[in-house]
Amino acid sequence: MIPGGGETSPCALAEGAHPRARSMALESPRRGAAAAASALRLWGLLCAARVWPGAGAAGAASSPAGGKNVLFIVADDLRPVLGSYGDSLVRSPNIDQLATQSVVFQNAFAQQAVCAPSRVSFLTGRRPDTTRLYDFDSYWRVHAGNFSTLPQYFKENGYITMSVGKVFHPGISSNHHDDYPYSWSTLPFHPSSEKYENTKVCQGKDGELHANLICPVDVSTMPEGTLPDIQSTEEAVRLLNALKANGSKFFLAVGYHKPHIPFRFPQEFLKLYPLENVTLAPDPDVPKGLPSVAYNPWTDIRRREDVQALNVSFPYGPVPKDFQRLIRQSYFAAVSYLDMLVGKLLNALDDAGLSHNTMAVFTADHGWSLGEHGEWAKYSNFDVATRVPLMFYVPGRTTPPSSPGERHFPFIDAFAQLPHPAPQGRPKEMVELVSLFPTIAELAGLRVPPACPENSSQVSLCTEGQSLVRYFPSTGGRQESDGDGRKDDDPSVAFSQYPRPADTPQWNSDLPELKDIRVMGYSMRTADYRCTIWLGFSPTNFTVDFSDFHGGELYFVESDPNEDHNMYKGAVHGHLLQKLCRILKC
């Protein structure tokens, strides 16, 4: 029995509103023996897990006969630098194609801008203050409560659930097995080449191999002659072909490592981004009014050998401008590499004849700073770190009903396709990743989990998010909402938070262990402003001291969309502080 424990924090209770290589590098799956072997492997795994066509999962709550399959795609560290989000530089034709057939949320935010806490949050439908995970070092079922997960819910409702790549963060935070067997019908797949991701495989100017930040590669020279995300895509494509023959309803989660550092990607993608076309961040300096507690000193970047060679001072020393361009160029190239893989995956969905009855959800765990505010990486409450792409393709809902065999996702080669950004999608409400669980459940035709009570530590199934289906068209076709699409009872607020060990930047400020957390920054994002308050926090009893104030931030969206000018003044904007505190205390 997995023990429960603890209480939810006040943050969880704001009435539910709380907030390529190119084509040659990834060949289509070989037919014949390889495909048959894959199907047999899947069948064997399902039998071993006591899951087979028509039987559902052991203990299934209901049959998914009328429901849609789910293809859940999660990128790592991806901010919305996509054509479908108005970016005119980045080539992302396959994701943009998905966007043209999806409901695309323009303002979606992660609840904490770091991998494990964010993923556990949106996969359980609970906020970090409820999962009590702010670092990588605890398993929520033991540390906080035996909370059900999104894939677990589908498994219990008769779906085959499978994980490929980085879905949960690996390690302690998912019990070293990606929460198997609770969440997955079969053992999660991890690419064999991911063990080389942070090793010395990057060719340096000295001819030696290094563990660098910037690492464009010739894939054929890499260990095993491949890269992790290529392997994950190949496995996901094999599974889709096997699932077609199997005939069961499925929930397939595919997690991509990129554009997470190191920027190890097929070197030809650099050709898409000549350095002369790559600009610096519009606001590369640390804002003068930024509280020191809010600053992210990007220590994970500093540990890379090529960055160490720059001798950048800690904590604020700027990265040389020529290297800044290299970082930004590499990030954009990694995004286009990711887009190629997503395109291959979606095209395989077509090839398997499954795109007419499979919803596809695309998102990321959080964003990534590219030099804005003098910061790199995530680890903050700024928009660039918390805002993510979020889109839902639901056949018959976001597109007209289609027939088996009808193609929706022909592969688009970014090297041949000129960048033509898709129209920016709508709606524009502030939404949260914690709402993924109820939204996907409702779109699949499952019962939406109930809202969590005030103390949900002993409640296995509930959600602290709200279903976003109310923003979807009621019939097949394009979205119907326009403008900000608000409803009178919709506060359109997103909440994020980030812990710090001290008021000033430390070497562990980016990712403090739980025992070292002394301050928690709670951030509220509306259509008009972002307000963040930094308060004293106890890691022993998970409480916030509202009288222990460490700093405030206030940025107005219309006049300061890049969040460069902190307008927080307690006396002038005390009503906003009171509002945020009131929500936290609820």
Coordinates of C-alpha atoms in Angstrom, one line a residue:
M1 CA 0.0 0.0 0.0
I2 CA 1.3 3.4 -0.9
P3 CA 0.8 5.7 2.1
G4 CA -0.8 9.1 1.8
G5 CA 0.4 12.1 3.7
G6 CA 0.3 15.8 4.3
E7 CA -2.2 18.4 3.4
T8 CA -2.5 20.5 0.3
S9 CA -1.1 24.0 0.6
P10 CA -3.3 27.1 0.2
C11 CA -2.0 27.5 -3.4
A12 CA -4.0 24.5 -4.5
L13 CA -7.3 25.9 -3.5
A14 CA -8.2 29.0 -5.5
E15 CA -11.5 27.5 -6.4
G16 CA -10.0 25.5 -9.3
A17 CA -8.7 28.6 -11.1
H18 CA -5.2 28.4 -9.5
P19 CA -4.1 28.9 -10.9
R20 CA 17.4 15.6 -38.6
A21 CA 18.9 14.6 -39.2
R22 CA 16.6 15.3 -42.2
S23 CA 14.3 12.7 -43.5
M24 CA 17.3 10.4 -44.3
A25 CA 18.2 10.2 -40.6
L26 CA 14.8 8.8 -39.7
E27 CA 13.6 6.1 -42.1
S28 CA 10.1 4.8 -42.1
P29 CA 9.8 1.6 -40.1
R30 CA 10.8 -1.4 -42.0
R31 CA 8.0 -3.6 -43.1
G32 CA 7.9 -7.4 -43.0
A33 CA 9.9 -9.1 -40.3
A34 CA 10.6 -5.9 -38.2
A35 CA 6.9 -4.9 -38.2
A36 CA 5.8 -8.4 -37.3
A37 CA 8.3 -8.6 -34.5
S38 CA 7.1 -5.3 -33.2
A39 CA 3.5 -6.4 -33.2
L40 CA 4.4 -9.7 -31.5
R41 CA 6.5 -7.7 -28.9
L42 CA 3.5 -5.5 -28.1
W43 CA 1.1 -8.4 -27.9
G44 CA 3.5 -10.2 -25.6
L45 CA 3.8 -7.2 -23.3
L46 CA 0.1 -6.7 -23.3
C47 CA -0.6 -10.3 -22.4
A48 CA 2.0 -10.1 -19.6
A49 CA 0.2 -7.1 -18.3
R50 CA -3.1 -8.9 -18.6
V51 CA -4.3 -6.5 -21.3
W52 CA -5.7 -7.7 -24.6
P53 CA -8.2 -6.6 -27.2
G54 CA -11.6 -6.2 -25.8
A55 CA -10.5 -7.0 -22.2
G56 CA -9.3 -3.5 -21.2
A57 CA -7.0 -3.1 -18.2
A58 CA -7.4 -5.2 -15.1
G59 CA -10.0 -3.5 -12.9
A60 CA -11.2 -1.2 -15.7
A61 CA -13.9 1.2 -14.5
S62 CA -15.6 1.2 -17.9
S63 CA -15.2 0.3 -21.6
P64 CA -13.7 2.9 -23.9
A65 CA -15.6 1.5 -26.9
G66 CA -16.9 4.9 -28.0
G67 CA -13.9 7.0 -27.0
K68 CA -11.0 8.4 -28.9
N69 CA -7.4 7.2 -28.8
V70 CA -4.9 9.7 -27.4
L71 CA -1.5 10.6 -28.7
F72 CA 0.1 12.8 -26.1
I73 CA 3.3 14.6 -27.2
V74 CA 5.4 16.4 -24.7
A75 CA 8.5 18.5 -25.6
D76 CA 11.2 19.5 -23.1
D77 CA 12.0 23.1 -22.5
L78 CA 10.0 24.4 -25.5
R79 CA 8.8 28.0 -25.4
P80 CA 6.3 28.9 -28.1
V81 CA 8.9 29.8 -30.8
L82 CA 6.7 28.3 -33.5
G83 CA 5.1 29.7 -36.6
S84 CA 1.7 29.0 -35.2
Y85 CA 2.5 31.3 -32.4
G86 CA 3.7 34.1 -34.6
D87 CA 7.4 33.5 -34.8
S88 CA 8.7 34.5 -38.2
L89 CA 12.2 33.0 -37.9
V90 CA 11.7 29.4 -36.6
R91 CA 10.7 26.8 -39.1
S92 CA 8.2 24.4 -37.6
P93 CA 6.0 23.4 -40.5
N94 CA 4.8 20.1 -39.1
I95 CA 3.7 21.5 -35.7
D96 CA 2.2 24.4 -37.5
Q97 CA 0.2 22.0 -39.7
L98 CA -1.1 20.4 -36.5
A99 CA -2.0 23.8 -35.2
T100 CA -4.2 24.6 -38.2
Q101 CA -6.4 21.6 -37.3
S102 CA -6.3 22.2 -33.5
V103 CA -7.6 24.4 -30.8
V104 CA -4.4 26.4 -30.0
F105 CA -4.1 28.1 -26.6
Q106 CA -2.0 31.3 -26.9
N107 CA -1.4 31.7 -23.2
A108 CA -0.8 28.4 -21.5
F109 CA 1.5 28.3 -18.5
A110 CA 3.4 25.6 -16.5
Q111 CA 2.9 25.5 -12.7
Q112 CA 6.7 25.3 -12.1
A113 CA 9.4 26.0 -14.6
V114 CA 11.5 22.8 -14.1
C115 CA 11.0 19.3 -15.5
A116 CA 10.0 16.9 -12.7
P117 CA 7.7 19.2 -10.7
S118 CA 5.9 20.4 -13.8
R119 CA 5.4 16.9 -15.3
V120 CA 4.2 15.4 -12.0
S121 CA 1.9 18.4 -11.6
F122 CA 0.2 18.1 -15.0
L123 CA 0.2 14.3 -15.0
T124 CA -1.6 14.2 -11.6
G125 CA -3.7 17.3 -12.1
R126 CA -2.3 18.7 -8.9
R127 CA -0.2 21.7 -8.1
P128 CA 3.4 21.6 -6.8
D129 CA 2.2 22.6 -3.3
T130 CA 0.0 19.5 -3.3
T131 CA 2.5 17.0 -4.8
R132 CA 5.1 18.6 -2.6
L133 CA 7.7 18.2 -5.4
Y134 CA 9.8 21.3 -6.1
D135 CA 13.0 19.4 -7.0
F136 CA 13.8 15.9 -8.4
D137 CA 14.1 14.0 -5.1
S138 CA 10.8 12.6 -4.0
Y139 CA 8.0 10.3 -5.3
W140 CA 4.6 11.9 -4.7
R141 CA 2.8 8.6 -3.9
V142 CA 5.0 8.2 -0.8
H143 CA 5.8 11.9 -0.1
A144 CA 2.4 13.5 -0.6
G145 CA -0.4 11.2 -1.4
N146 CA -1.4 8.2 -3.6
F147 CA -2.6 10.5 -6.4
S148 CA -3.9 8.9 -9.6
T149 CA -2.4 10.1 -12.9
L150 CA -3.7 10.9 -16.3
P151 CA -2.5 7.7 -18.0
Q152 CA -3.5 5.7 -15.0
Y153 CA -7.1 7.0 -15.3
F154 CA -7.2 5.9 -18.9
K155 CA -5.7 2.6 -18.0
E156 CA -8.4 2.1 -15.4
N157 CA -11.0 2.9 -18.1
G158 CA -9.9 0.2 -20.4
Y159 CA -7.2 1.8 -22.5
I160 CA -3.8 0.4 -23.3
T161 CA -1.4 3.0 -21.9
M162 CA 2.2 3.3 -23.2
S163 CA 5.1 5.7 -22.5
V164 CA 7.9 6.4 -25.0
G165 CA 10.8 8.7 -24.1
K166 CA 10.7 11.4 -21.5
V167 CA 7.1 11.6 -20.2
F168 CA 7.6 11.5 -16.5
H169 CA 11.0 12.8 -15.4
P170 CA 13.1 9.7 -14.8
G171 CA 14.5 8.9 -11.4
I172 CA 13.2 9.3 -7.9
S173 CA 10.4 11.6 -8.8
S174 CA 8.7 8.8 -10.8
N175 CA 9.9 5.9 -8.6
H176 CA 12.7 5.0 -11.1
H177 CA 10.2 3.3 -13.4
D178 CA 8.1 6.2 -14.8
D179 CA 5.3 5.3 -12.3
Y180 CA 5.0 1.8 -13.8
P181 CA 2.9 -0.2 -13.3
Y182 CA 0.4 2.3 -11.9
S183 CA 0.3 4.5 -15.0
W184 CA 1.3 2.2 -17.9
S185 CA 0.1 -1.1 -19.2
T186 CA 3.6 -2.0 -20.5
L187 CA 7.1 -1.1 -19.4
P188 CA 8.0 2.5 -20.6
F189 CA 10.5 2.7 -23.4
H190 CA 13.6 4.8 -23.0
P191 CA 16.0 5.1 -26.0
S192 CA 19.3 3.3 -25.4
S193 CA 21.3 6.3 -26.7
E194 CA 20.0 8.7 -24.0
K195 CA 22.8 7.6 -21.7
Y196 CA 25.2 9.5 -23.9
E197 CA 23.3 12.8 -23.7
N198 CA 25.5 14.5 -21.2
T199 CA 28.8 12.7 -22.0
K200 CA 31.8 13.9 -24.1
V201 CA 30.4 13.5 -27.6
C202 CA 30.7 17.1 -28.9
Q203 CA 33.5 17.8 -31.3
G204 CA 35.5 20.8 -30.1
K205 CA 37.6 23.2 -32.1
D206 CA 40.7 21.5 -30.6
G207 CA 39.7 18.2 -32.2
E208 CA 38.8 16.6 -28.9
L209 CA 35.4 15.5 -27.6
H210 CA 33.7 17.6 -24.9
A211 CA 30.5 17.8 -22.9
N212 CA 29.4 21.1 -24.4
L213 CA 26.3 23.2 -24.4
I214 CA 26.4 23.7 -28.1
C215 CA 26.7 20.3 -29.8
P216 CA 25.6 20.0 -33.5
V217 CA 26.6 16.5 -34.6
D218 CA 27.0 14.1 -37.5
V219 CA 24.5 11.5 -36.4
S220 CA 26.4 8.7 -38.0
T221 CA 29.4 9.3 -35.8
M222 CA 27.3 9.3 -32.5
P223 CA 27.3 6.3 -30.2
E224 CA 25.0 3.7 -31.7
G225 CA 24.7 5.9 -34.8
T226 CA 21.6 7.6 -33.6
L227 CA 20.1 10.1 -31.2
P228 CA 17.5 9.6 -28.4
D229 CA 14.6 11.4 -30.0
I230 CA 15.1 9.6 -33.3
Q231 CA 14.9 6.3 -31.4
S232 CA 11.8 7.4 -29.5
T233 CA 10.1 8.4 -32.8
E234 CA 11.0 5.0 -34.4
E235 CA 9.6 3.2 -31.4
A236 CA 6.4 5.3 -31.3
V237 CA 5.9 4.6 -35.1
R238 CA 6.3 0.9 -34.5
L239 CA 3.8 1.0 -31.7
L240 CA 1.2 2.8 -33.8
N241 CA 1.5 0.2 -36.5
A242 CA 1.1 -2.6 -34.0
L243 CA -1.8 -0.8 -32.3
K244 CA -3.6 -0.6 -35.7
A245 CA -3.5 -4.4 -35.9
N246 CA -4.3 -4.8 -32.2
G247 CA -7.6 -2.8 -32.4
S248 CA -7.6 -1.7 -28.8
K249 CA -8.1 1.9 -27.6
F250 CA -4.8 3.4 -26.6
F251 CA -3.2 6.3 -24.8
L252 CA 0.3 6.7 -26.2
A253 CA 2.5 9.3 -24.6
V254 CA 5.7 10.4 -26.5
G255 CA 8.2 12.6 -24.7
Y256 CA 11.0 14.3 -26.6
H257 CA 14.2 15.4 -25.0
K258 CA 14.7 18.4 -27.3
P259 CA 15.2 21.3 -27.2
H260 CA 16.5 20.6 -23.7
I261 CA 20.3 21.1 -23.3
P262 CA 22.8 20.0 -24.4
F263 CA 21.9 21.2 -27.9
R264 CA 22.8 17.9 -29.5
F265 CA 21.0 17.7 -32.8
P266 CA 21.8 16.8 -36.5
Q267 CA 24.2 19.5 -37.6
E268 CA 22.4 20.2 -40.9
F269 CA 19.6 22.0 -39.0
L270 CA 22.0 24.9 -38.5
K271 CA 21.7 25.7 -42.2
L272 CA 18.2 26.9 -41.5
Y273 CA 19.5 29.6 -39.2
P274 CA 22.5 31.6 -40.6
L275 CA 24.1 33.5 -37.7
E276 CA 23.5 36.8 -39.5
N277 CA 19.7 36.2 -39.2
V278 CA 19.9 35.4 -35.5
T279 CA 19.3 38.4 -33.3
L280 CA 20.0 38.8 -29.6
A281 CA 17.2 39.0 -27.0
P282 CA 15.4 42.4 -27.1
D283 CA 16.1 42.8 -23.4
P284 CA 19.5 41.2 -22.6
D285 CA 20.2 43.1 -19.4
V286 CA 19.1 42.2 -15.8
P287 CA 16.2 44.6 -15.0
K288 CA 17.3 47.2 -12.5
G289 CA 14.2 46.8 -10.4
L290 CA 14.3 43.0 -10.3
P291 CA 14.5 41.6 -6.7
S292 CA 17.7 39.5 -6.3
V293 CA 15.6 36.6 -5.1
A294 CA 13.9 36.4 -8.5
Y295 CA 17.1 36.1 -10.5
N296 CA 18.0 32.7 -12.1
P297 CA 21.9 32.4 -12.3
W298 CA 21.7 29.6 -14.9
T299 CA 24.1 27.3 -13.2
D300 CA 23.4 24.3 -15.4
I301 CA 24.6 26.3 -18.4
R302 CA 27.7 27.3 -16.6
R303 CA 28.7 23.7 -16.0
R304 CA 29.1 22.9 -19.7
E305 CA 32.7 22.9 -20.9
D306 CA 32.3 25.5 -23.7
V307 CA 30.6 27.9 -21.3
Q308 CA 33.2 27.3 -18.6
A309 CA 35.8 28.4 -21.1
L310 CA 34.2 31.8 -21.4
N311 CA 35.0 32.6 -17.7
V312 CA 31.7 34.4 -17.2
S313 CA 31.4 35.9 -13.7
F314 CA 28.8 34.7 -11.2
P315 CA 26.0 35.4 -10.9
Y316 CA 25.2 38.2 -13.3
G317 CA 28.1 38.2 -15.7
P318 CA 26.8 38.5 -19.2
V319 CA 27.5 35.8 -21.8
P320 CA 29.5 37.3 -24.7
K321 CA 27.3 38.4 -27.5
D322 CA 28.8 36.1 -30.2
F323 CA 28.1 33.1 -27.9
Q324 CA 24.6 34.4 -27.2
R325 CA 23.9 34.2 -30.9
L326 CA 25.3 30.6 -31.0
I327 CA 23.0 29.6 -28.1
R328 CA 19.9 31.1 -29.8
Q329 CA 20.9 29.6 -33.2
S330 CA 21.3 26.1 -31.6
Y331 CA 18.0 26.4 -29.7
F332 CA 16.1 27.3 -32.9
A333 CA 17.8 24.4 -34.8
A334 CA 16.9 22.0 -32.1
V335 CA 13.2 23.2 -32.4
S336 CA 13.3 22.4 -36.1
Y337 CA 14.8 19.0 -35.4
L338 CA 12.0 18.4 -33.0
D339 CA 9.4 19.5 -35.6
M340 CA 10.8 17.0 -38.1
L341 CA 10.3 14.2 -35.6
V342 CA 6.8 15.3 -34.7
G343 CA 6.0 15.4 -38.4
K344 CA 7.3 11.9 -38.8
L345 CA 5.1 10.8 -35.9
L346 CA 2.0 12.5 -37.1
N347 CA 2.5 11.2 -40.6
A348 CA 2.8 7.7 -39.1
L349 CA -0.6 8.3 -37.4
D350 CA -2.0 8.8 -40.9
D351 CA -0.2 5.8 -42.3
A352 CA -1.7 3.6 -39.6
G353 CA -5.2 4.9 -40.5
L354 CA -5.7 6.2 -37.0
S355 CA -5.9 10.0 -37.4
H356 CA -9.7 9.9 -37.8
N357 CA -10.2 8.6 -34.3
T358 CA -7.1 9.7 -32.3
M359 CA -6.8 13.0 -30.6
A360 CA -3.3 14.6 -30.6
V361 CA -2.2 16.8 -27.8
F362 CA 1.0 18.8 -28.1
T363 CA 2.6 20.7 -25.3
A364 CA 5.9 21.2 -23.3
D365 CA 6.8 21.0 -19.6
H366 CA 7.9 24.7 -19.5
G367 CA 9.7 27.3 -21.5
W368 CA 13.3 28.5 -21.6
S369 CA 15.0 31.9 -21.4
L370 CA 17.1 32.8 -24.3
G371 CA 19.0 35.8 -22.8
E372 CA 16.0 37.8 -21.8
H373 CA 16.6 39.6 -18.5
G374 CA 20.2 38.4 -18.6
E375 CA 19.0 34.9 -17.9
W376 CA 19.3 31.5 -19.7
A377 CA 17.4 28.2 -19.1
K378 CA 14.2 28.0 -17.1
Y379 CA 14.0 28.3 -13.3
S380 CA 12.0 31.5 -13.0
N381 CA 8.4 32.8 -13.0
F382 CA 8.8 35.0 -16.1
D383 CA 6.7 34.3 -19.2
V384 CA 9.7 33.1 -21.2
A385 CA 10.2 30.3 -18.6
T386 CA 6.6 29.4 -17.8
R387 CA 4.7 29.9 -21.1
V388 CA 4.3 26.8 -23.3
P389 CA 2.6 25.8 -26.6
L390 CA -0.6 23.9 -26.1
M391 CA -2.8 22.5 -28.9
F392 CA -5.5 19.9 -29.1
Y393 CA -6.4 18.1 -32.4
V394 CA -9.7 16.4 -31.9
P395 CA -11.2 14.8 -35.0
G396 CA -14.9 15.7 -35.4
R397 CA -14.4 18.5 -32.9
T398 CA -11.6 20.8 -34.1
T399 CA -12.0 19.4 -37.7
P400 CA -14.9 18.0 -39.5
P401 CA -15.5 14.3 -39.1
S402 CA -13.2 12.2 -41.3
S403 CA -13.1 8.6 -42.6
P404 CA -10.5 5.9 -42.0
G405 CA -7.6 6.4 -44.4
E406 CA -8.1 10.1 -44.8
R407 CA -4.8 12.0 -44.4
H408 CA -4.4 14.9 -42.2
F409 CA -0.7 15.1 -41.6
P410 CA 1.5 14.8 -44.7
F411 CA 5.1 15.2 -43.7
I412 CA 6.6 18.7 -44.5
D413 CA 10.3 19.1 -45.0
A414 CA 11.5 22.3 -43.4
F415 CA 14.4 22.5 -45.7
A416 CA 12.1 22.7 -48.7
Q417 CA 9.3 24.6 -47.1
L418 CA 9.6 28.4 -46.8
P419 CA 8.6 29.6 -43.4
H420 CA 5.0 30.7 -43.6
P421 CA 3.7 31.2 -40.0
A422 CA 0.2 29.9 -39.5
P423 CA -2.3 32.4 -38.2
Q424 CA -2.0 32.8 -34.5
G425 CA -4.5 30.5 -32.8
R426 CA -7.2 31.2 -30.3
P427 CA -8.4 31.3 -27.6
K428 CA -6.3 33.7 -25.6
E429 CA -7.4 33.0 -22.1
M430 CA -4.8 32.3 -19.4
V431 CA -4.8 28.5 -19.0
E432 CA -2.7 26.1 -17.0
L433 CA -1.0 22.7 -17.7
V434 CA -2.6 21.4 -14.5
S435 CA -5.9 21.5 -16.6
L436 CA -4.6 18.8 -19.0
F437 CA -5.9 15.9 -17.0
P438 CA -9.6 17.0 -16.9
T439 CA -9.5 18.3 -20.4
I440 CA -8.1 15.2 -22.1
A441 CA -10.5 13.0 -20.0
E442 CA -13.5 15.0 -21.1
L443 CA -12.4 15.1 -24.8
A444 CA -12.1 11.3 -24.7
G445 CA -15.6 10.9 -23.3
L446 CA -14.5 9.9 -19.9
R447 CA -16.0 11.2 -16.7
V448 CA -14.2 14.4 -15.6
P449 CA -12.4 13.9 -12.3
P450 CA -14.1 15.9 -9.5
A451 CA -12.5 19.0 -8.1
C452 CA -10.2 18.4 -5.2
P453 CA -11.5 19.2 -1.7
E454 CA -9.6 21.4 0.6
N455 CA -7.6 18.6 2.0
S456 CA -7.0 16.0 -0.8
S457 CA -4.0 14.1 0.5
Q458 CA -6.2 11.0 1.0
V459 CA -8.2 11.5 -2.2
S460 CA -6.7 9.5 -5.0
L461 CA -8.7 10.9 -7.9
C462 CA -9.5 14.6 -8.2
T463 CA -8.1 17.6 -10.0
E464 CA -7.0 21.1 -9.2
G465 CA -7.3 22.2 -12.8
Q466 CA -10.4 23.0 -14.9
S467 CA -11.4 21.3 -18.1
L468 CA -10.7 23.6 -21.1
V469 CA -13.3 22.0 -23.2
R470 CA -15.5 25.1 -22.6
Y471 CA -13.2 26.9 -25.1
F472 CA -13.7 24.3 -27.8
P473 CA -16.1 24.5 -30.7
S474 CA -19.3 22.6 -30.1
T475 CA -19.3 21.0 -33.6
G476 CA -16.7 20.0 -36.1
G477 CA -14.7 22.9 -37.6
R478 CA -12.6 25.8 -36.5
Q479 CA -12.7 27.4 -33.1
E480 CA -15.6 29.6 -32.4
S481 CA -14.3 31.8 -29.6
D482 CA -12.7 35.1 -30.5
G483 CA -10.9 37.9 -28.8
D484 CA -10.1 37.0 -25.2
G485 CA -13.2 34.8 -25.2
R486 CA -13.8 35.3 -21.5
K487 CA -16.9 34.3 -19.7
D488 CA -18.3 36.3 -16.9
D489 CA -17.4 33.6 -14.4
D490 CA -14.0 32.8 -15.8
P491 CA -11.2 34.6 -14.0
S492 CA -8.7 33.7 -16.8
V493 CA -5.8 33.5 -14.3
A494 CA -2.7 31.2 -14.4
F495 CA -0.5 30.5 -11.4
S496 CA 3.1 29.5 -11.3
Q497 CA 5.7 29.2 -8.5
Y498 CA 9.4 28.8 -8.0
P499 CA 11.5 28.1 -4.9
R500 CA 14.8 29.7 -3.8
P501 CA 17.3 29.0 -1.1
A502 CA 18.1 32.6 -0.3
D503 CA 17.4 36.2 -1.2
T504 CA 20.6 36.5 -3.3
P505 CA 21.7 34.2 -6.2
Q506 CA 23.5 31.1 -5.0
W507 CA 24.9 28.1 -6.9
N508 CA 21.8 26.1 -6.0
S509 CA 19.3 28.9 -6.7
D510 CA 18.1 27.3 -9.9
L511 CA 17.3 24.0 -8.4
P512 CA 17.5 23.9 -4.6
E513 CA 16.9 20.7 -2.8
L514 CA 13.7 20.6 -0.6
K515 CA 15.7 21.0 2.6
D516 CA 17.4 24.1 1.3
I517 CA 14.2 26.0 0.2
R518 CA 13.6 29.2 2.3
V519 CA 11.6 31.3 -0.1
M520 CA 8.8 30.6 -2.5
G521 CA 7.8 32.9 -5.3
Y522 CA 4.1 32.7 -6.2
S523 CA 3.1 34.3 -9.5
M524 CA -0.3 35.3 -10.9
R525 CA -0.6 35.9 -14.6
T526 CA -3.7 37.6 -16.0
A527 CA -4.4 39.2 -19.4
D528 CA -3.4 42.5 -17.9
Y529 CA -0.4 41.8 -15.6
R530 CA 1.9 39.4 -13.9
C531 CA 2.2 39.8 -10.1
T532 CA 4.8 37.8 -8.2
I533 CA 5.4 37.8 -4.4
W534 CA 8.3 36.1 -2.7
L535 CA 7.4 34.7 0.7
G536 CA 9.1 32.8 3.5
F537 CA 8.7 29.0 3.1
S538 CA 9.3 26.1 5.5
P539 CA 10.5 22.9 3.9
T540 CA 9.7 20.9 7.0
N541 CA 6.0 21.6 7.2
F542 CA 5.4 23.1 3.7
T543 CA 3.9 26.3 5.0
V544 CA 4.2 29.9 3.8
D545 CA 4.7 32.8 6.1
F546 CA 2.8 35.7 4.7
S547 CA 4.4 38.1 7.1
D548 CA 7.9 37.1 5.8
F549 CA 8.0 39.2 2.6
H550 CA 11.2 38.9 0.4
G551 CA 10.2 40.8 -2.7
G552 CA 7.5 41.7 -5.2
E553 CA 7.2 42.0 -9.0
L554 CA 4.6 43.6 -11.1
Y555 CA 4.6 43.9 -14.9
F556 CA 1.8 45.3 -17.0
V557 CA 1.3 43.3 -20.3
E558 CA 0.1 46.2 -22.5
S559 CA 3.0 48.6 -21.7
D560 CA 5.6 46.0 -20.8
P561 CA 5.0 42.7 -22.6
N562 CA 8.6 41.5 -22.1
E563 CA 8.4 42.0 -18.3
D564 CA 11.4 44.4 -18.1
H565 CA 10.1 47.1 -15.8
N566 CA 9.1 46.1 -12.3
M567 CA 6.3 48.4 -11.2
Y568 CA 5.8 46.8 -7.9
K569 CA 5.4 49.3 -5.0
G570 CA 3.6 48.0 -2.0
A571 CA 1.9 51.2 -1.2
V572 CA 0.6 51.8 -4.7
H573 CA -0.3 48.3 -5.7
G574 CA -1.2 46.9 -2.3
H575 CA -4.5 45.7 -3.6
L576 CA -2.8 43.3 -6.0
L577 CA -0.7 41.9 -3.2
Q578 CA -3.8 41.5 -1.1
K579 CA -5.6 39.8 -3.9
L580 CA -2.7 37.3 -4.4
C581 CA -2.3 36.7 -0.7
R582 CA -6.1 36.2 -0.4
I583 CA -6.0 33.5 -3.1
L584 CA -3.0 31.8 -1.5
K585 CA -4.7 31.7 1.9
C586 CA -8.0 30.3 0.5

